[in-house]
């Protein structure tokens, strides 16, 4: 049974908000998937599998590819430690999102609207919309590049073709939320298989891979290595994922008791941790393939996705590696499209209490991404799209602190979270991670603008 949009939902006794919540998050699918009560732990866990994979999509989108390729070609395996660190931070932040959504029934956007003044909420909404548009821009460009590599379609036409995926999103929304989750998981597995085969073809050095996961002092002392490392960090933790995760965990119909919420948090964290581990494998695989082919061959300046595609065939000795690379890129772009649509809906409804038809919301988001991509491609040619890809990551970096700080603040507030408040060690760790992200992203922004 779903709550009507006009119904006012009063705050529960376990938490206190400045303003009541006007509607449930993603009301069409909120609590639409029943969790079995008297079932085994494994069956209950399976009922929670799905949201974590939608979140993991943002950690392997086309915006990550350029930084991973550049890091691998220039510095070999040494930046694997940065990918691992980024993933560990992501696991922590996404677990806090699960807790916020399950315990309070608010997604992060609703929590901000309820807790902050209207001007602050509007400001946060504008920043978040810019981040979603930037992320969508990366997906548009990534999908267009993949279409060019696979079928020879010019980038300009590829950008326009990506507008048609609106129809795919609308079709899936009518099939139910599990249909969206299933497609996302299938596409993630496709990406994983493609890079698994590319890994096998590239024959990387196992000892060097293991050594690469160990942080070294030159990650900080080497200015060029630090810059690319920060780029990897900035491209990995996506702000819209925090809003998305705090909402979609509420699609499960768990028991509204302390025990039921505790169990839901546990299974949701398992789900996101396993999914993010798969994202870690894919990001690491991109860097490893780049290191084992380009860096090994002395090609230390490869940072362009198209160049990487064309160079893989002669270096691997087969066209299969390049084809799988492009298929994975196309799957990555389409996957990110689905989650970006949901995030946009969550943010608009949460911050503004304004609901638009899903097709209109998707069309607006897509046009914001397509228009600059078309203009830049028409004026500067295909090389300009790579600069747009970099710009999209800078915009995401700017927005990140404005999503992370409220998340950590809310989940560390006993008045809001009750007995589910973050323990002291989690509070300390979360604020350290937050400060680390802010410092690195400010540095990345300054270097990108002035460096």
Short mmCIF file of C-alpha atoms in Angstrom, two decimals:
data_model
loop_
_atom_site.label_atom_id
_atom_site.label_comp_id
_atom_site.label_asym_id
_atom_site.label_seq_id
_atom_site.Cartn_x
_atom_site.Cartn_y
_atom_site.Cartn_z
CA UNK A 1 0.00 0.00 0.00
CA UNK A 2 1.52 3.29 -1.07
CA UNK A 3 1.13 6.67 0.56
CA UNK A 4 -0.65 9.25 -1.54
CA UNK A 5 1.39 12.23 -2.61
CA UNK A 6 -0.89 14.66 -0.79
CA UNK A 7 -0.69 12.87 2.53
CA UNK A 8 1.46 14.46 5.24
CA UNK A 9 3.74 11.98 6.98
CA UNK A 10 4.46 13.05 10.52
CA UNK A 11 7.90 12.45 12.03
CA UNK A 12 8.24 9.19 13.95
CA UNK A 13 8.86 9.25 17.67
CA UNK A 14 12.40 7.98 17.17
CA UNK A 15 13.56 11.02 15.24
CA UNK A 16 12.91 14.75 15.10
CA UNK A 17 12.76 16.92 12.00
CA UNK A 18 12.14 20.62 11.59
CA UNK A 19 9.36 19.99 9.04
CA UNK A 20 7.23 16.91 8.30
CA UNK A 21 7.80 14.87 5.15
CA UNK A 22 5.11 15.41 2.50
CA UNK A 23 5.54 12.12 0.63
CA UNK A 24 7.48 8.88 0.67
CA UNK A 25 10.64 8.73 -1.38
CA UNK A 26 9.99 7.26 -4.87
CA UNK A 27 6.40 6.69 -3.81
CA UNK A 28 5.61 4.50 -6.82
CA UNK A 29 8.02 1.80 -5.66
CA UNK A 30 8.45 2.60 -1.95
CA UNK A 31 8.14 -0.65 0.08
CA UNK A 32 7.00 -2.43 -3.09
CA UNK A 33 9.23 -5.49 -2.52
CA UNK A 34 8.28 -7.65 0.44
CA UNK A 35 11.02 -9.16 2.61
CA UNK A 36 10.18 -12.67 3.91
CA UNK A 37 9.80 -12.70 7.69
CA UNK A 38 10.24 -16.35 8.64
CA UNK A 39 12.99 -17.24 6.22
CA UNK A 40 16.67 -18.15 6.28
CA UNK A 41 19.34 -15.46 6.48
CA UNK A 42 20.33 -16.16 2.88
CA UNK A 43 16.78 -15.75 1.55
CA UNK A 44 16.37 -12.50 3.47
CA UNK A 45 19.66 -11.24 2.10
CA UNK A 46 18.56 -12.06 -1.46
CA UNK A 47 15.48 -9.89 -0.93
CA UNK A 48 17.80 -6.92 -0.26
CA UNK A 49 20.12 -7.56 -3.23
CA UNK A 50 19.77 -4.88 -5.89
CA UNK A 51 20.12 -1.31 -4.58
CA UNK A 52 23.84 -1.77 -3.97
CA UNK A 53 24.39 -2.57 -7.65
CA UNK A 54 22.52 0.55 -8.75
CA UNK A 55 24.85 2.52 -6.49
CA UNK A 56 27.95 0.66 -7.75
CA UNK A 57 27.18 1.87 -11.28
CA UNK A 58 28.28 5.39 -10.33
CA UNK A 59 31.68 4.06 -9.30
CA UNK A 60 32.45 2.63 -12.75
CA UNK A 61 30.83 5.17 -15.08
CA UNK A 62 32.65 6.59 -18.16
CA UNK A 63 33.96 9.49 -16.07
CA UNK A 64 36.21 7.03 -14.20
CA UNK A 65 37.69 5.50 -17.33
CA UNK A 66 39.94 8.39 -18.40
CA UNK A 67 41.58 8.70 -14.98
CA UNK A 68 42.11 4.93 -14.69
CA UNK A 69 43.58 4.72 -18.20
CA UNK A 70 45.86 7.73 -17.57
CA UNK A 71 46.99 6.35 -14.21
CA UNK A 72 47.80 2.91 -15.62
CA UNK A 73 49.62 4.12 -18.72
CA UNK A 74 51.73 6.67 -16.88
CA UNK A 75 52.51 5.02 -13.55
CA UNK A 76 51.88 1.33 -14.11
CA UNK A 77 50.23 -0.48 -11.19
CA UNK A 78 51.20 1.98 -8.44
CA UNK A 79 47.83 3.79 -8.32
CA UNK A 80 45.87 0.62 -7.50
CA UNK A 81 46.22 1.67 -3.86
CA UNK A 82 44.25 4.84 -4.64
CA UNK A 83 41.42 2.84 -6.23
CA UNK A 84 41.32 0.61 -3.14
CA UNK A 85 41.25 3.64 -0.81
CA UNK A 86 38.45 5.24 -2.85
CA UNK A 87 36.44 2.03 -2.63
CA UNK A 88 36.84 1.77 1.14
CA UNK A 89 35.60 5.35 1.54
CA UNK A 90 32.66 4.55 -0.73
CA UNK A 91 31.71 1.51 1.38
CA UNK A 92 31.61 3.70 4.51
CA UNK A 93 29.59 6.52 2.96
CA UNK A 94 27.08 4.22 1.26
CA UNK A 95 26.52 2.32 4.53
CA UNK A 96 25.59 5.65 6.15
CA UNK A 97 23.11 6.26 3.31
CA UNK A 98 21.45 2.90 3.97
CA UNK A 99 21.17 3.69 7.65
CA UNK A 100 19.65 7.14 7.06
CA UNK A 101 16.99 5.88 4.67
CA UNK A 102 16.02 2.78 6.67
CA UNK A 103 15.96 4.36 10.13
CA UNK A 104 14.26 7.69 9.34
CA UNK A 105 12.25 6.95 6.19
CA UNK A 106 13.78 10.09 4.65
CA UNK A 107 16.14 10.10 1.71
CA UNK A 108 19.07 12.53 1.92
CA UNK A 109 17.29 15.20 -0.14
CA UNK A 110 14.19 15.04 2.08
CA UNK A 111 16.38 15.14 5.17
CA UNK A 112 18.09 18.31 3.93
CA UNK A 113 14.75 19.94 3.11
CA UNK A 114 13.36 19.04 6.54
CA UNK A 115 16.43 20.15 8.45
CA UNK A 116 17.68 23.26 6.63
CA UNK A 117 16.08 26.58 5.73
CA UNK A 118 14.44 27.02 2.33
CA UNK A 119 17.29 29.11 0.81
CA UNK A 120 19.86 26.53 1.91
CA UNK A 121 17.73 23.68 0.55
CA UNK A 122 17.31 25.46 -2.79
CA UNK A 123 21.05 26.07 -2.97
CA UNK A 124 21.81 22.40 -2.26
CA UNK A 125 19.24 21.38 -4.88
CA UNK A 126 20.83 23.59 -7.56
CA UNK A 127 24.29 22.18 -6.79
CA UNK A 128 22.96 18.64 -6.91
CA UNK A 129 21.19 19.21 -10.23
CA UNK A 130 24.45 20.53 -11.68
CA UNK A 131 26.22 17.39 -10.47
CA UNK A 132 23.58 15.11 -12.00
CA UNK A 133 23.75 17.03 -15.28
CA UNK A 134 27.57 16.70 -15.22
CA UNK A 135 27.33 12.99 -14.56
CA UNK A 136 24.78 12.62 -17.35
CA UNK A 137 27.15 14.53 -19.62
CA UNK A 138 29.86 11.94 -18.95
CA UNK A 139 27.38 9.15 -19.74
CA UNK A 140 26.29 10.83 -22.99
CA UNK A 141 29.88 11.28 -24.14
CA UNK A 142 30.92 7.79 -23.03
CA UNK A 143 28.01 6.14 -24.87
CA UNK A 144 28.65 8.27 -27.98
CA UNK A 145 32.35 7.31 -28.00
CA UNK A 146 31.39 3.63 -27.64
CA UNK A 147 28.93 3.89 -30.58
CA UNK A 148 31.66 5.48 -32.69
CA UNK A 149 34.20 2.81 -31.81
CA UNK A 150 31.81 -0.10 -32.40
CA UNK A 151 29.78 1.10 -35.39
CA UNK A 152 31.67 4.11 -36.80
CA UNK A 153 28.85 6.50 -35.88
CA UNK A 154 30.18 10.10 -35.62
CA UNK A 155 30.25 11.47 -32.06
CA UNK A 156 27.69 14.17 -32.88
CA UNK A 157 25.12 11.62 -34.09
CA UNK A 158 25.98 9.31 -31.21
CA UNK A 159 25.19 12.07 -28.73
CA UNK A 160 21.78 12.56 -30.35
CA UNK A 161 21.08 8.80 -30.37
CA UNK A 162 21.59 8.64 -26.61
CA UNK A 163 18.40 10.69 -26.19
CA UNK A 164 16.45 7.60 -27.25
CA UNK A 165 17.33 5.75 -24.06
CA UNK A 166 14.50 7.74 -22.46
CA UNK A 167 12.22 5.08 -23.95
CA UNK A 168 14.18 2.29 -22.24
CA UNK A 169 13.89 3.95 -18.85
CA UNK A 170 10.14 4.50 -19.26
CA UNK A 171 9.61 0.87 -20.31
CA UNK A 172 11.51 -0.47 -17.29
CA UNK A 173 9.69 1.80 -14.84
CA UNK A 174 6.41 0.21 -15.91
CA UNK A 175 7.86 -3.28 -15.35
CA UNK A 176 8.65 -2.63 -11.69
CA UNK A 177 11.76 -1.79 -9.73
CA UNK A 178 13.17 -5.33 -9.82
CA UNK A 179 13.32 -5.07 -13.64
CA UNK A 180 15.59 -2.03 -13.37
CA UNK A 181 17.78 -3.79 -10.80
CA UNK A 182 18.02 -6.91 -12.98
CA UNK A 183 19.09 -4.98 -16.07
CA UNK A 184 21.68 -3.05 -14.08
CA UNK A 185 23.16 -6.27 -12.64
CA UNK A 186 23.26 -7.87 -16.12
CA UNK A 187 25.11 -4.84 -17.53
CA UNK A 188 27.57 -4.81 -14.61
CA UNK A 189 28.28 -8.52 -15.14
CA UNK A 190 28.79 -7.76 -18.86
CA UNK A 191 31.34 -5.05 -18.01
CA UNK A 192 33.06 -7.41 -15.56
CA UNK A 193 33.28 -10.23 -18.11
CA UNK A 194 34.63 -7.91 -20.82
CA UNK A 195 37.43 -6.67 -18.60
CA UNK A 196 38.03 -10.13 -17.19
CA UNK A 197 38.83 -11.32 -20.73
CA UNK A 198 40.91 -8.19 -21.44
CA UNK A 199 42.86 -8.89 -18.24
CA UNK A 200 43.58 -12.41 -19.45
CA UNK A 201 44.64 -11.15 -22.88
CA UNK A 202 46.94 -8.45 -21.44
CA UNK A 203 48.82 -10.94 -19.20
CA UNK A 204 49.59 -8.53 -16.32
CA UNK A 205 52.31 -9.21 -13.77
CA UNK A 206 50.62 -10.66 -10.65
CA UNK A 207 53.39 -9.59 -8.26
CA UNK A 208 53.24 -5.99 -9.53
CA UNK A 209 49.46 -5.96 -9.08
CA UNK A 210 49.74 -7.03 -5.43
CA UNK A 211 52.48 -4.46 -4.81
CA UNK A 212 50.33 -1.77 -6.44
CA UNK A 213 47.64 -2.15 -3.77
CA UNK A 214 50.17 -1.10 -1.09
CA UNK A 215 50.32 2.71 -0.65
CA UNK A 216 53.75 4.33 -1.07
CA UNK A 217 55.12 7.73 -0.04
CA UNK A 218 55.51 8.93 -3.63
CA UNK A 219 51.72 9.04 -3.98
CA UNK A 220 52.05 12.30 -2.02
CA UNK A 221 55.59 13.45 -2.88
CA UNK A 222 55.31 12.98 -6.66
CA UNK A 223 53.24 15.94 -7.85
CA UNK A 224 52.14 14.36 -11.15
CA UNK A 225 51.20 11.09 -9.50
CA UNK A 226 49.29 12.95 -6.79
CA UNK A 227 47.29 14.88 -9.39
CA UNK A 228 46.13 11.74 -11.19
CA UNK A 229 45.49 10.03 -7.83
CA UNK A 230 43.20 12.87 -6.80
CA UNK A 231 41.50 12.63 -10.17
CA UNK A 232 40.75 8.96 -9.48
CA UNK A 233 39.38 9.83 -6.05
CA UNK A 234 37.30 12.70 -7.42
CA UNK A 235 35.86 10.56 -10.20
CA UNK A 236 35.03 7.65 -7.91
CA UNK A 237 32.84 8.98 -5.07
CA UNK A 238 29.73 10.37 -6.79
CA UNK A 239 27.49 12.82 -4.89
CA UNK A 240 24.23 11.73 -6.54
CA UNK A 241 24.85 8.16 -5.34
CA UNK A 242 24.36 9.31 -1.76
CA UNK A 243 20.88 10.65 -2.55
CA UNK A 244 20.07 7.60 -4.66
CA UNK A 245 21.05 4.97 -2.08
CA UNK A 246 19.20 6.60 0.82
CA UNK A 247 16.02 6.33 -1.26
CA UNK A 248 16.17 2.96 -3.02
CA UNK A 249 16.86 1.01 0.19
CA UNK A 250 13.30 1.98 1.07
CA UNK A 251 11.91 -0.11 -1.80
CA UNK A 252 12.09 -3.10 0.57
CA UNK A 253 9.14 -3.79 2.86
CA UNK A 254 10.95 -4.70 6.09
CA UNK A 255 9.46 -4.81 9.60
CA UNK A 256 9.05 -1.32 11.05
CA UNK A 257 10.63 -2.29 14.37
CA UNK A 258 14.09 -1.77 15.83
CA UNK A 259 14.90 -5.40 15.07
CA UNK A 260 13.55 -5.14 11.52
CA UNK A 261 15.49 -1.92 10.85
CA UNK A 262 18.70 -3.34 12.29
CA UNK A 263 18.34 -6.39 10.07
CA UNK A 264 17.57 -4.23 7.02
CA UNK A 265 20.67 -2.10 7.66
CA UNK A 266 22.83 -5.22 7.94
CA UNK A 267 21.61 -6.78 4.69
CA UNK A 268 21.72 -3.46 2.81
CA UNK A 269 25.31 -2.90 3.87
CA UNK A 270 26.19 -6.44 2.74
CA UNK A 271 24.53 -5.74 -0.60
CA UNK A 272 26.35 -2.44 -1.23
CA UNK A 273 29.70 -3.76 0.02
CA UNK A 274 29.62 -6.77 -2.33
CA UNK A 275 28.49 -4.59 -5.25
CA UNK A 276 31.20 -2.00 -4.57
CA UNK A 277 33.79 -4.78 -4.40
CA UNK A 278 32.75 -5.70 -7.95
CA UNK A 279 33.12 -2.03 -8.89
CA UNK A 280 36.61 -2.14 -7.34
CA UNK A 281 37.48 -5.09 -9.58
CA UNK A 282 36.28 -3.27 -12.71
CA UNK A 283 38.08 0.01 -11.92
CA UNK A 284 41.24 -1.90 -11.01
CA UNK A 285 40.92 -3.95 -14.21
CA UNK A 286 40.79 -0.79 -16.35
CA UNK A 287 43.98 0.47 -14.72
CA UNK A 288 45.69 -2.95 -14.85
CA UNK A 289 44.91 -3.43 -18.56
CA UNK A 290 46.27 0.06 -19.21
CA UNK A 291 49.43 -0.68 -17.20
CA UNK A 292 49.99 -4.13 -18.74
CA UNK A 293 49.62 -2.87 -22.32
CA UNK A 294 50.44 0.85 -22.62
CA UNK A 295 52.89 1.37 -19.71
CA UNK A 296 54.69 -1.88 -20.51
CA UNK A 297 55.09 -0.78 -24.14
CA UNK A 298 56.46 2.61 -23.07
CA UNK A 299 53.28 4.50 -24.01
CA UNK A 300 53.02 6.63 -20.88
CA UNK A 301 50.80 9.43 -22.18
CA UNK A 302 47.66 7.51 -23.13
CA UNK A 303 44.67 9.17 -21.44
CA UNK A 304 42.11 9.32 -24.24
CA UNK A 305 39.43 6.59 -24.30
CA UNK A 306 39.43 6.45 -28.12
CA UNK A 307 43.23 6.17 -28.26
CA UNK A 308 43.12 3.34 -25.71
CA UNK A 309 40.62 1.47 -27.89
CA UNK A 310 42.72 1.79 -31.05
CA UNK A 311 45.99 0.88 -29.31
CA UNK A 312 44.67 -2.27 -27.62
CA UNK A 313 44.40 -4.28 -30.85
CA UNK A 314 48.06 -4.01 -31.97
CA UNK A 315 49.35 -4.42 -28.40
CA UNK A 316 47.18 -7.44 -27.55
CA UNK A 317 47.47 -8.96 -31.01
CA UNK A 318 43.70 -9.38 -31.44
CA UNK A 319 40.70 -7.16 -32.19
CA UNK A 320 38.74 -8.93 -29.43
CA UNK A 321 40.35 -6.80 -26.71
CA UNK A 322 39.29 -3.53 -28.36
CA UNK A 323 35.77 -4.77 -29.10
CA UNK A 324 35.25 -5.91 -25.50
CA UNK A 325 36.61 -2.56 -24.28
CA UNK A 326 34.01 -0.67 -26.36
CA UNK A 327 31.15 -3.01 -25.37
CA UNK A 328 32.01 -2.47 -21.70
CA UNK A 329 32.07 1.31 -22.27
CA UNK A 330 28.62 1.23 -23.90
CA UNK A 331 27.22 -0.92 -21.06
CA UNK A 332 28.74 1.47 -18.53
CA UNK A 333 27.15 4.52 -20.17
CA UNK A 334 23.70 2.91 -20.40
CA UNK A 335 23.87 1.67 -16.83
CA UNK A 336 24.71 5.12 -15.53
CA UNK A 337 21.76 6.50 -17.50
CA UNK A 338 19.29 4.42 -15.48
CA UNK A 339 20.66 5.40 -12.09
CA UNK A 340 21.05 9.05 -13.08
CA UNK A 341 17.36 9.21 -13.95
CA UNK A 342 16.34 7.83 -10.57
CA UNK A 343 18.73 10.17 -8.74
CA UNK A 344 17.27 13.16 -10.59
CA UNK A 345 13.74 12.20 -9.60
CA UNK A 346 14.76 11.67 -5.96
CA UNK A 347 16.56 15.01 -5.74
CA UNK A 348 13.79 17.07 -7.35
CA UNK A 349 11.01 15.49 -5.28
CA UNK A 350 13.06 15.55 -2.08
CA UNK A 351 14.31 19.13 -2.18
CA UNK A 352 11.34 20.84 -3.87
CA UNK A 353 8.44 18.51 -3.07
CA UNK A 354 7.78 18.81 -6.81
CA UNK A 355 6.91 15.78 -8.85
CA UNK A 356 7.16 15.70 -12.63
CA UNK A 357 6.20 12.83 -14.94
CA UNK A 358 9.19 10.50 -15.25
CA UNK A 359 9.46 11.04 -19.01
CA UNK A 360 9.60 14.82 -18.58
CA UNK A 361 12.17 14.64 -15.76
CA UNK A 362 14.33 12.34 -17.85
CA UNK A 363 14.00 14.53 -20.93
CA UNK A 364 15.03 17.67 -19.02
CA UNK A 365 18.11 15.94 -17.56
CA UNK A 366 19.10 14.49 -20.92
CA UNK A 367 18.71 17.80 -22.76
CA UNK A 368 20.91 19.56 -20.20
CA UNK A 369 23.63 17.02 -20.99
CA UNK A 370 23.09 16.71 -24.75
CA UNK A 371 22.97 20.41 -25.62
CA UNK A 372 26.53 21.29 -24.42
CA UNK A 373 27.87 18.02 -25.89
CA UNK A 374 26.33 18.83 -29.30
CA UNK A 375 27.59 22.44 -29.25
CA UNK A 376 31.15 21.49 -28.25
CA UNK A 377 31.30 18.62 -30.79
CA UNK A 378 29.99 20.86 -33.57
CA UNK A 379 32.47 23.67 -32.81
CA UNK A 380 35.61 21.93 -31.58
CA UNK A 381 35.21 18.46 -33.06
CA UNK A 382 35.51 15.14 -31.28
CA UNK A 383 38.55 16.19 -29.26
CA UNK A 384 36.41 18.72 -27.42
CA UNK A 385 34.29 15.96 -25.91
CA UNK A 386 37.30 14.72 -23.93
CA UNK A 387 37.66 18.19 -22.36
CA UNK A 388 33.94 18.09 -21.52
CA UNK A 389 34.49 14.73 -19.84
CA UNK A 390 37.16 16.28 -17.61
CA UNK A 391 34.95 19.30 -16.87
CA UNK A 392 32.11 17.01 -15.78
CA UNK A 393 34.38 15.41 -13.17
CA UNK A 394 35.40 18.83 -11.82
CA UNK A 395 31.74 19.79 -11.38
CA UNK A 396 31.12 16.52 -9.54
CA UNK A 397 34.07 17.25 -7.26
CA UNK A 398 32.62 20.66 -6.42
CA UNK A 399 29.28 19.19 -5.35
CA UNK A 400 30.61 16.26 -3.31
CA UNK A 401 31.20 18.05 0.04
CA UNK A 402 27.67 19.46 -0.04
CA UNK A 403 26.29 15.91 -0.04
CA UNK A 404 28.80 14.20 2.26
CA UNK A 405 28.69 16.75 5.10
CA UNK A 406 24.88 16.60 5.63
CA UNK A 407 24.97 12.79 5.41
CA UNK A 408 27.59 12.43 8.14
CA UNK A 409 25.93 15.16 10.22
CA UNK A 410 22.47 13.55 10.12
CA UNK A 411 23.62 9.99 10.86
CA UNK A 412 25.75 11.26 13.76
CA UNK A 413 22.82 13.15 15.37
CA UNK A 414 21.21 11.16 18.19
CA UNK A 415 18.00 13.25 18.04
CA UNK A 416 17.45 12.12 14.45
CA UNK A 417 18.80 8.58 14.59
CA UNK A 418 17.98 7.49 18.14
CA UNK A 419 19.69 4.23 19.07
CA UNK A 420 20.91 3.87 15.49
CA UNK A 421 23.19 6.92 15.74
CA UNK A 422 26.74 6.40 14.53
CA UNK A 423 29.03 5.05 17.27
CA UNK A 424 31.96 7.29 18.21
CA UNK A 425 34.50 5.42 16.08
CA UNK A 426 32.27 5.68 13.01
CA UNK A 427 31.72 9.41 13.63
CA UNK A 428 35.47 10.02 13.84
CA UNK A 429 36.20 7.91 10.76
CA UNK A 430 33.37 9.51 8.77
CA UNK A 431 34.50 13.06 9.55
CA UNK A 432 38.13 12.18 8.75
CA UNK A 433 37.01 10.77 5.38
CA UNK A 434 34.86 13.86 4.79
CA UNK A 435 37.77 16.22 5.52
CA UNK A 436 40.04 14.11 3.30
CA UNK A 437 37.58 14.25 0.40
CA UNK A 438 37.09 18.01 0.75
CA UNK A 439 40.83 18.76 0.82
CA UNK A 440 41.56 16.51 -2.17
CA UNK A 441 38.68 17.84 -4.23
CA UNK A 442 39.62 21.47 -3.56
CA UNK A 443 43.18 20.63 -4.61
CA UNK A 444 41.93 18.92 -7.76
CA UNK A 445 39.76 21.90 -8.63
CA UNK A 446 42.58 24.41 -8.13
CA UNK A 447 45.00 22.30 -10.18
CA UNK A 448 42.48 21.82 -12.98
CA UNK A 449 41.72 25.55 -13.22
CA UNK A 450 45.21 26.98 -12.69
CA UNK A 451 47.48 23.99 -13.42
#
